[in-house]
PDB file of C-alpha atoms in Angstrom:
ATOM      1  CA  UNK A   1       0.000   0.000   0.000  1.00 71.00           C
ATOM      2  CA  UNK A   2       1.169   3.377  -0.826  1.00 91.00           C
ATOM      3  CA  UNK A   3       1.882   6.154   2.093  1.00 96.00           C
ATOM      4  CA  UNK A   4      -1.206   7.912   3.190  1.00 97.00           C
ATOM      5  CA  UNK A   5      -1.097  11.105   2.119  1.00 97.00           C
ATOM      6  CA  UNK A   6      -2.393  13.849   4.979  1.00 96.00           C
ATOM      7  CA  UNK A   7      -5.363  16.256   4.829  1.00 95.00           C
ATOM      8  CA  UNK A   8      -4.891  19.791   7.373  1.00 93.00           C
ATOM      9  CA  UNK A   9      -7.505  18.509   9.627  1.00 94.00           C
ATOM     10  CA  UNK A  10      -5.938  14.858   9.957  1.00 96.00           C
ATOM     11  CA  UNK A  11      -1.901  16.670   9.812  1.00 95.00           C
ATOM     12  CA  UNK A  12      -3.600  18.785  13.019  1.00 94.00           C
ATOM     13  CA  UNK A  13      -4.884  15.566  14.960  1.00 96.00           C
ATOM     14  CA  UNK A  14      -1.969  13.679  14.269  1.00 96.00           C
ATOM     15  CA  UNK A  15       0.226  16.302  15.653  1.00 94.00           C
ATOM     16  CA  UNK A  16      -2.160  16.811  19.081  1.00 95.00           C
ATOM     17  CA  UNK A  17      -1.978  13.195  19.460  1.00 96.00           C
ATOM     18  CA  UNK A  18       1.812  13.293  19.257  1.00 96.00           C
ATOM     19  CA  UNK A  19       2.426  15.517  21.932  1.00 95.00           C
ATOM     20  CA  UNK A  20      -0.840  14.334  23.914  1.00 95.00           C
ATOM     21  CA  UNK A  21      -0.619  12.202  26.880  1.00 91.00           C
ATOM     22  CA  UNK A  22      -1.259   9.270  24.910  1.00 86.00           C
ATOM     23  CA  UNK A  23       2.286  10.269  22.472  1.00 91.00           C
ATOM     24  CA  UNK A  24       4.077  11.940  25.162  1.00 93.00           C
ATOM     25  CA  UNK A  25       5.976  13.648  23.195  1.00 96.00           C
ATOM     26  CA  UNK A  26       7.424  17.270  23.744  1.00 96.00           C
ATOM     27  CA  UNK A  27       7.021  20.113  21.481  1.00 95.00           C
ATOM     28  CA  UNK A  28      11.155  20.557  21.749  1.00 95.00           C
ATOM     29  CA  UNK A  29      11.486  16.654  20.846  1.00 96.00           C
ATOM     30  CA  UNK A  30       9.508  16.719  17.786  1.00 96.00           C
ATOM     31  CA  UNK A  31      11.081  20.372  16.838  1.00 96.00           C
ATOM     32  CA  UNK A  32      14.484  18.727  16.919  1.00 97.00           C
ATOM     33  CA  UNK A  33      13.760  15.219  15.094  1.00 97.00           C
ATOM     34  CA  UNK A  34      12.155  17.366  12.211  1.00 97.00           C
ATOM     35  CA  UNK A  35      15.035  19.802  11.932  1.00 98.00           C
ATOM     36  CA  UNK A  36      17.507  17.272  11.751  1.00 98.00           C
ATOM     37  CA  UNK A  37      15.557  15.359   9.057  1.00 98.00           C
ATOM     38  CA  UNK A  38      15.516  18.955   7.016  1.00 98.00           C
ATOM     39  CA  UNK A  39      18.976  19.071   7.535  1.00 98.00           C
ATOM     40  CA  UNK A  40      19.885  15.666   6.465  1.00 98.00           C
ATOM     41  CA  UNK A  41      17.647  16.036   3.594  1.00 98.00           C
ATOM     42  CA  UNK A  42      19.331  19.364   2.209  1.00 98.00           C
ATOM     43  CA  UNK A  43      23.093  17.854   2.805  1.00 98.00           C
ATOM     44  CA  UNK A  44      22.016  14.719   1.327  1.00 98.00           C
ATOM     45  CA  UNK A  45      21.389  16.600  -2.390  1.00 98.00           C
ATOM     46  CA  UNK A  46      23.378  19.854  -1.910  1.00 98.00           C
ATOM     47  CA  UNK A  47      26.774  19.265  -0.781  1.00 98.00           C
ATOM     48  CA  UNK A  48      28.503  20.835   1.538  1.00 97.00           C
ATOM     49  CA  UNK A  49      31.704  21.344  -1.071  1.00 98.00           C
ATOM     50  CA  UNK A  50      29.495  22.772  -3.641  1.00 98.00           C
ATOM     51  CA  UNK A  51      27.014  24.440  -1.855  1.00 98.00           C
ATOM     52  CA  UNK A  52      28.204  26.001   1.488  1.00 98.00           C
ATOM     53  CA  UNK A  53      26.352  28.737   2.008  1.00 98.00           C
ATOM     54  CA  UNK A  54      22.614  28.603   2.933  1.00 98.00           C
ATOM     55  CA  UNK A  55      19.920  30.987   3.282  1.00 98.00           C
ATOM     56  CA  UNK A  56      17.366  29.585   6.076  1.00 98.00           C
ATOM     57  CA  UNK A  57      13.774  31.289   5.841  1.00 97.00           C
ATOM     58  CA  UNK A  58      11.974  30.822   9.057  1.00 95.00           C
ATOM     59  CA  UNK A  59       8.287  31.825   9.693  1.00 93.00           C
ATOM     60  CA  UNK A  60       7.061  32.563  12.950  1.00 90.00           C
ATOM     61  CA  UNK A  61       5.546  29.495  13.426  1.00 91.00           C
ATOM     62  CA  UNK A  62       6.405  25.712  14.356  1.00 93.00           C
ATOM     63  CA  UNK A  63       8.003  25.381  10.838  1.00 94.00           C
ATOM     64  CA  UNK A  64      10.157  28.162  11.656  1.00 95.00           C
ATOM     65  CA  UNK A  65      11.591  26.503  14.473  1.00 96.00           C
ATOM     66  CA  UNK A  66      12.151  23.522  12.576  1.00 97.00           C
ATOM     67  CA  UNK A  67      14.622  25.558  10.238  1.00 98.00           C
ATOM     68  CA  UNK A  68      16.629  27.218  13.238  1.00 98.00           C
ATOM     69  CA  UNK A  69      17.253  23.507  14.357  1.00 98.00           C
ATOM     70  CA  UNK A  70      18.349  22.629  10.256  1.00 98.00           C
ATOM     71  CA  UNK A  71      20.644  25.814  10.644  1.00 98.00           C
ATOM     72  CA  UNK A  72      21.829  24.773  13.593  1.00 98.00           C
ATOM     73  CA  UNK A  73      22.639  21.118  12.412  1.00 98.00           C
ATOM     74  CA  UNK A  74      23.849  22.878   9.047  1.00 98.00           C
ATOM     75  CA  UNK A  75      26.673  24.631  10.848  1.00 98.00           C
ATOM     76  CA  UNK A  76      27.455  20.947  12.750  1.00 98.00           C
ATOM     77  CA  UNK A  77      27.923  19.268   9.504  1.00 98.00           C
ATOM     78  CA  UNK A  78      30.236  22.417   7.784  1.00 98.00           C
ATOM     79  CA  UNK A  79      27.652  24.395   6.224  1.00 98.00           C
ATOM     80  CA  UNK A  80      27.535  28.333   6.219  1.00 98.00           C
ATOM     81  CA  UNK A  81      23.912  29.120   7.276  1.00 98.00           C
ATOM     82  CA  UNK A  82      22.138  32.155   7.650  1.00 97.00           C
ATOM     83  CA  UNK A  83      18.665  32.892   8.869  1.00 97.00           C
ATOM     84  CA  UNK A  84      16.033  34.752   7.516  1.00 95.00           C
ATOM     85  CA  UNK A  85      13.910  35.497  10.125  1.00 93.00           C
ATOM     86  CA  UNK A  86      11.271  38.703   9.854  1.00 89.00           C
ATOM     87  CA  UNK A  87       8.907  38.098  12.343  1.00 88.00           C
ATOM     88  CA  UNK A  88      10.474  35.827  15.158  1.00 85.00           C
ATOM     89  CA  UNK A  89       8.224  33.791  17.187  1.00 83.00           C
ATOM     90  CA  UNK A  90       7.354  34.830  19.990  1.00 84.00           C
ATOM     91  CA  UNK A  91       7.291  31.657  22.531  1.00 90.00           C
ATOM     92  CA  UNK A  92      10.140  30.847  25.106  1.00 94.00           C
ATOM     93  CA  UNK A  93      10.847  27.575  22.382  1.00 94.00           C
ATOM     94  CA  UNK A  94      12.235  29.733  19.336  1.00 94.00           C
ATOM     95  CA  UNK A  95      14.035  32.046  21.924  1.00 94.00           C
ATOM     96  CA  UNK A  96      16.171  29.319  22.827  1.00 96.00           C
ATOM     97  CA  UNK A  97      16.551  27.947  19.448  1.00 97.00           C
ATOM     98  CA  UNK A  98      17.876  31.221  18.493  1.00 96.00           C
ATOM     99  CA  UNK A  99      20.080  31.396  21.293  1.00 97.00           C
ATOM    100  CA  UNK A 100      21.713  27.805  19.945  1.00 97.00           C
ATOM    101  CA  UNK A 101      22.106  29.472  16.722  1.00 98.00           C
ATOM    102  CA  UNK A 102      23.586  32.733  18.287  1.00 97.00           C
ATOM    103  CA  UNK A 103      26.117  30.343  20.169  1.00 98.00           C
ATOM    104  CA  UNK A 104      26.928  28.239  16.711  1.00 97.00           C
ATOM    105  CA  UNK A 105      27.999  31.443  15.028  1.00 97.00           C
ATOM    106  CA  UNK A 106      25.361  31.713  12.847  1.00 98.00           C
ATOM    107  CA  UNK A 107      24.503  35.214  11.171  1.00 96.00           C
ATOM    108  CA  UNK A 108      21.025  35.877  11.519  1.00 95.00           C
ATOM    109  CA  UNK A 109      20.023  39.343   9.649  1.00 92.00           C
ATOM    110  CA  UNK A 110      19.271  42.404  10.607  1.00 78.00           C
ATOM    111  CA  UNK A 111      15.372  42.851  10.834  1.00 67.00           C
ATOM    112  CA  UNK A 112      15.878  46.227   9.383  1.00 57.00           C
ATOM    113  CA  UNK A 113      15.220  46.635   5.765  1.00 53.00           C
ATOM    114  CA  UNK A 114      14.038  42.841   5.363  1.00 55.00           C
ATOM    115  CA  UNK A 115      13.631  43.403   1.592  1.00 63.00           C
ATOM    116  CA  UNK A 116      17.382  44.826   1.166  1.00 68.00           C
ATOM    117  CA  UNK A 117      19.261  42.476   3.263  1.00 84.00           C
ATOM    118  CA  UNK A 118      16.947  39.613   1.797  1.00 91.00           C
ATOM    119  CA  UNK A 119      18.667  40.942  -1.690  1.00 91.00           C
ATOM    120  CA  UNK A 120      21.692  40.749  -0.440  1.00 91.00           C
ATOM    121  CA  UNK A 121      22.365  37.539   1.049  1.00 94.00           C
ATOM    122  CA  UNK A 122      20.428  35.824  -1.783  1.00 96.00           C
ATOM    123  CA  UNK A 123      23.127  37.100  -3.926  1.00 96.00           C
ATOM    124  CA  UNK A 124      25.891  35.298  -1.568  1.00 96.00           C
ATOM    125  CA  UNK A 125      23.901  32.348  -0.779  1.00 98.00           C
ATOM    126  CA  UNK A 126      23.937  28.722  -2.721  1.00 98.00           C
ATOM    127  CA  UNK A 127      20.398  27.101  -1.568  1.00 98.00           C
ATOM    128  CA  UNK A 128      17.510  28.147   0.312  1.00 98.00           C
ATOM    129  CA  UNK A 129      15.752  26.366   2.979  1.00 98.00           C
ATOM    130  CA  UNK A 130      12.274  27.404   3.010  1.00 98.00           C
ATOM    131  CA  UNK A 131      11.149  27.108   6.714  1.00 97.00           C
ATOM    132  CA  UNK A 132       8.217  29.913   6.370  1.00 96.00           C
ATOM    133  CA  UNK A 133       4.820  28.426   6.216  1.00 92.00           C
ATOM    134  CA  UNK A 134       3.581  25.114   7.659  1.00 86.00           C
ATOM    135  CA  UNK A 135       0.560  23.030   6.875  1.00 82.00           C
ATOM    136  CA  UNK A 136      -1.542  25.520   8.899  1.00 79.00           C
ATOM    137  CA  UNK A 137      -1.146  28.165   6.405  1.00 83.00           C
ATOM    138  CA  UNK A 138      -4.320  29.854   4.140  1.00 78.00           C
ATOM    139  CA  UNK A 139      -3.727  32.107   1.706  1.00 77.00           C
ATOM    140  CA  UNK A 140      -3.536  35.262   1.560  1.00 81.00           C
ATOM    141  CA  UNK A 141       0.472  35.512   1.974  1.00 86.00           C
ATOM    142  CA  UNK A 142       0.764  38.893   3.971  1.00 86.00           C
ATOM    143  CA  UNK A 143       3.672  41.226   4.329  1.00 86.00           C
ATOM    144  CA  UNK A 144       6.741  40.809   4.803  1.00 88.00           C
ATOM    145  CA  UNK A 145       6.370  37.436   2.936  1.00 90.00           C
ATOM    146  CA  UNK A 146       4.412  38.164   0.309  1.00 91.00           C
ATOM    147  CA  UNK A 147       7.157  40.672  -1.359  1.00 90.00           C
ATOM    148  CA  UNK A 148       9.725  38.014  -0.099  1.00 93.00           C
ATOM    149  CA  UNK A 149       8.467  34.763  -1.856  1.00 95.00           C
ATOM    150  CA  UNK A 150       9.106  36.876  -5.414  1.00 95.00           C
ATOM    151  CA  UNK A 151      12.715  37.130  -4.629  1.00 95.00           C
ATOM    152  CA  UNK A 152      13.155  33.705  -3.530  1.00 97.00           C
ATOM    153  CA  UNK A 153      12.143  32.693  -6.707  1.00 96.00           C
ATOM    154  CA  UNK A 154      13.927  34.692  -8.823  1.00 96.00           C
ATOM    155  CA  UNK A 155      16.878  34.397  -7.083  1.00 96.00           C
ATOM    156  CA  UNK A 156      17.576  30.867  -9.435  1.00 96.00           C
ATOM    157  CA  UNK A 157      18.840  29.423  -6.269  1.00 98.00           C
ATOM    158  CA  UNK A 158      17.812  25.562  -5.658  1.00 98.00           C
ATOM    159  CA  UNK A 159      15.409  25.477  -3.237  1.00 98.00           C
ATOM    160  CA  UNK A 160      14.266  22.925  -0.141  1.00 98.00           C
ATOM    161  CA  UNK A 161      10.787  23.149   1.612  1.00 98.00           C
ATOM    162  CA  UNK A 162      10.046  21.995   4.324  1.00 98.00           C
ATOM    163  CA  UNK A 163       6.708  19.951   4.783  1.00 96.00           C
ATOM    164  CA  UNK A 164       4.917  22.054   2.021  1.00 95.00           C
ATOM    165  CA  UNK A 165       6.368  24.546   0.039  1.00 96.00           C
ATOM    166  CA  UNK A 166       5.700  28.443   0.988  1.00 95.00           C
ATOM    167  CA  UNK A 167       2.367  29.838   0.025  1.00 93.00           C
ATOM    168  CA  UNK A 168       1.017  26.543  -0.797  1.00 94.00           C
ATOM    169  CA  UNK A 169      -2.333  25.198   0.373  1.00 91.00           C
ATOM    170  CA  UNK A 170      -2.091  22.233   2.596  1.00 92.00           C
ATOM    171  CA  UNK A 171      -4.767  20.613   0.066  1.00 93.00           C
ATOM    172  CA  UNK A 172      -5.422  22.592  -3.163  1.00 92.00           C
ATOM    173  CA  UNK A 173      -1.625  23.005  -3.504  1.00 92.00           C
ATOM    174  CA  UNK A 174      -0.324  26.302  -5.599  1.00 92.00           C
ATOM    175  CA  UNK A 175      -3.855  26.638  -6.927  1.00 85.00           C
ATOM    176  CA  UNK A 176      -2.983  30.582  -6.375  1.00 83.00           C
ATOM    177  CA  UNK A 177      -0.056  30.654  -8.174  1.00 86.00           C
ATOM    178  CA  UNK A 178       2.020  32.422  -5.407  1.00 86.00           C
ATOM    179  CA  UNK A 179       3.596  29.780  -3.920  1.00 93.00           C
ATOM    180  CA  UNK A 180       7.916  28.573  -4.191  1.00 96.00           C
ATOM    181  CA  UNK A 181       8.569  26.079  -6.696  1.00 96.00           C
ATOM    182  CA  UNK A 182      11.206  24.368  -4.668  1.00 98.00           C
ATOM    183  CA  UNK A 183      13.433  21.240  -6.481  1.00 98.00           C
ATOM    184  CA  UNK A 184      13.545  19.400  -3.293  1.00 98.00           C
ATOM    185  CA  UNK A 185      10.498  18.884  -0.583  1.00 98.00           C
ATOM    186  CA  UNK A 186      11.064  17.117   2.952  1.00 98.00           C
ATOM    187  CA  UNK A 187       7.649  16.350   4.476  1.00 98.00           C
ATOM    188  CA  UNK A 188       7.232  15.499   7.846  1.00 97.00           C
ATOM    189  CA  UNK A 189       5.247  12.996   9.422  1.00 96.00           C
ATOM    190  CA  UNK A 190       3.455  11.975   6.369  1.00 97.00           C
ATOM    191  CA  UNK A 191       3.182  14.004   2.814  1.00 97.00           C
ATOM    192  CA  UNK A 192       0.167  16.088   2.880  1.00 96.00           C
ATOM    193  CA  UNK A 193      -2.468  16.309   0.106  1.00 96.00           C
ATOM    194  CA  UNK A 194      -1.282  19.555  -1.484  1.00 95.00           C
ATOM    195  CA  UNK A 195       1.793  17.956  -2.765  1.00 96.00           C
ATOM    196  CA  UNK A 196       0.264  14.874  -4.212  1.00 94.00           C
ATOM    197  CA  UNK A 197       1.232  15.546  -7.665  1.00 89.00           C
ATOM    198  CA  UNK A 198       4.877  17.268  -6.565  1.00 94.00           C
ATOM    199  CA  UNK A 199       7.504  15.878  -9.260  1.00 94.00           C
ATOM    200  CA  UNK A 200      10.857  16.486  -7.770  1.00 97.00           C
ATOM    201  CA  UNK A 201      12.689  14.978  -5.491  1.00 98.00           C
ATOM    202  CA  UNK A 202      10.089  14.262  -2.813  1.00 98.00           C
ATOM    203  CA  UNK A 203      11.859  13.062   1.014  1.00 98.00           C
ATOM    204  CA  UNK A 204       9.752  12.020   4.361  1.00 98.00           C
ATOM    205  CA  UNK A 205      11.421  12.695   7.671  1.00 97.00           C
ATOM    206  CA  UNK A 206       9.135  11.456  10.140  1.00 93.00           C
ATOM    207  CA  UNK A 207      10.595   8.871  11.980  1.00 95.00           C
ATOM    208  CA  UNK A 208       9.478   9.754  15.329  1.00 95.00           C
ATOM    209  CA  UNK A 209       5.973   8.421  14.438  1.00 96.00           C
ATOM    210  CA  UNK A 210       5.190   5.605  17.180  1.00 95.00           C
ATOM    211  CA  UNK A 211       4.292   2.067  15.502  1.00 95.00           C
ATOM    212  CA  UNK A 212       0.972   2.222  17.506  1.00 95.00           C
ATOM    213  CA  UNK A 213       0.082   6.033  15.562  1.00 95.00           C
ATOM    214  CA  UNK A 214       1.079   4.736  12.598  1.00 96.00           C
ATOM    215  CA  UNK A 215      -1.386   1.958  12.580  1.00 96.00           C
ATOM    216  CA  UNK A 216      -3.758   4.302  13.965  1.00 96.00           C
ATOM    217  CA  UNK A 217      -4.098   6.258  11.567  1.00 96.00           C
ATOM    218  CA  UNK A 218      -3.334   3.555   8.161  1.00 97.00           C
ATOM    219  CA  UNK A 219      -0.269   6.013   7.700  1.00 97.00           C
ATOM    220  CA  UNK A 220       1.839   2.797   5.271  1.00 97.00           C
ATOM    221  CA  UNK A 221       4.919   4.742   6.375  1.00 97.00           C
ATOM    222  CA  UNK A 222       8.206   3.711   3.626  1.00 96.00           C
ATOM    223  CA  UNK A 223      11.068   1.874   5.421  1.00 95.00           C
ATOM    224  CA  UNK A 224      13.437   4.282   6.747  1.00 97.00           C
ATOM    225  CA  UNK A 225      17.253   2.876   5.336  1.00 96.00           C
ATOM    226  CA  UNK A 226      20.003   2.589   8.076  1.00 97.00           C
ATOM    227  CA  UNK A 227      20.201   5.478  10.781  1.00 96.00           C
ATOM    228  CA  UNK A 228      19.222   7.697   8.102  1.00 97.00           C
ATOM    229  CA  UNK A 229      16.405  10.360   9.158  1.00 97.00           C
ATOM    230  CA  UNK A 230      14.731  10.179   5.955  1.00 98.00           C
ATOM    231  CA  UNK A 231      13.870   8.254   2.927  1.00 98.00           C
ATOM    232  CA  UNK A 232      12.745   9.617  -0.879  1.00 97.00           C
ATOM    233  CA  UNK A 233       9.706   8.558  -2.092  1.00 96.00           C
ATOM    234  CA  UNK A 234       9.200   8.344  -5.251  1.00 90.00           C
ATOM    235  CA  UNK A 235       8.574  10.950  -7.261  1.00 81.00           C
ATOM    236  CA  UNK A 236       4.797  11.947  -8.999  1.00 78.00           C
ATOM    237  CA  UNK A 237       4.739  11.704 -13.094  1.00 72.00           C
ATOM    238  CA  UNK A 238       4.006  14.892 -14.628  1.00 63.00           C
ATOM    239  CA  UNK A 239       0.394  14.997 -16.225  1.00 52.00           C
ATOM    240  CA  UNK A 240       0.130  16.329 -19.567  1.00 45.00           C
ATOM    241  CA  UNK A 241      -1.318  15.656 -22.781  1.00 43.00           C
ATOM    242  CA  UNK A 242      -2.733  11.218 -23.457  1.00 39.00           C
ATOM    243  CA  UNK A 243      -1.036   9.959 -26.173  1.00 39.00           C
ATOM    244  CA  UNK A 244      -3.671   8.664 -28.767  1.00 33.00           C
TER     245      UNK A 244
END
């Protein structure tokens, strides 16, 4: 059977349950698992020799602090990262993940001018980690983002999302048209329904899901290989016109 593929409603229960009494897992855990997966995931296509320096985008929200644990892992392994970051969350959780960055090194820029400095280290960066918007985002993408997303995309750089790419709906997908077109997508947990027909290189990072969830909720999770924190799945065949 083929890996269950995750509407927002059942992504939302799924993560509740996780860090209910009955998963018993902490908001910090699954933070770190998922960052390290997004970390894994971007060093496993982008190397480090070729592509040092990356530009981490973090939102305010729970997917933001997944990419300031992938910067912070990205420095570990011998990347350069540097984080985006316009509108830091707010919670005592990113604090502290900022303050791990802060004591890795890690440049983190200036919140004045976002569109200038944004310019600017796009032009000295390799790849982007798109950390902005998690499977809880709707559209409308509002400022600072939605003047940001343009110049992420224009910028030619590779991109990786994380879970669903920015300014995507969690189920219709880019039905707006204002969403990254990232080469490389790491979801977590399970892939959600937006990016059923996503035909790049397509990675789950998710292997904190108990064998008792997974059943659950008829998840059909892949095989993760070794120690790795992620597997690829395989990748969605482009529609376009039947041949007669």
């Amino acid at each position: 059977m083929s890996v269950r593929y995750l509407t927002a409603k059942l992504a939302q229960q799924i993560d509740e349950q996780l860090m209910s009494a009955a998963g018993a897992f902490s908001l910090d855990q699954l933070m770190e698992l998922a960052g390290l997966a997004c970390a894994q995931t971007l060093a496993k296509v982008y190397s480090k020799e070729k592509y040092p320096r990356v530009l981490v985008c973090c939102g305010p929200g729970n997917q933001g602090g997944d990419g300031l644990v992938a910067a912070r892992h990205l420095g570990m392994f011998g990347y350069q990262p540097t984080i985006w970051m316009p509108k830091p969350g707010s919670k005592d959780i990113y604090k502290r993940l900022k303050t791990q960055c802060d004591n890795m090194k890690i440049q983190t820029l200036a919140p004045t001018e976002e569109t200038h400095s944004l310019r600017d280290a796009l032009a000295s960066s390799d790849v982007i980690l798109d950390a902005i918007f998690g499977f809880s985002f709707k559209p409308p993408v509002r400022a600072p983002f939605d003047a940001a997303l343009p110049l992420l995309s224009a910028s030619g750089l590779p991109i990786v999302s994380v879970d669903i790419p920015s300014g995507w709906d969690v189920e219709e997908g880019n039905a707006e048209g204002v969403g990254l077109n990232p080469d490389v997508l790491i979801s977590l947990t399970a892939p959600k329904e937006g990016v059923r027909q996503f035909t790049r290189r397509h990675f789950l990072g998710g292997r904190f899901v108990p064998k008792l969830m997974e059943e659950q909720f008829a998840l059909n999770l892949p095989e993760y290989p070794g120690f790795d924190q992620i597997v690829e799945l395989p990748q969605a065949k482009e529609s376009g016109p039947q041949k007669l």
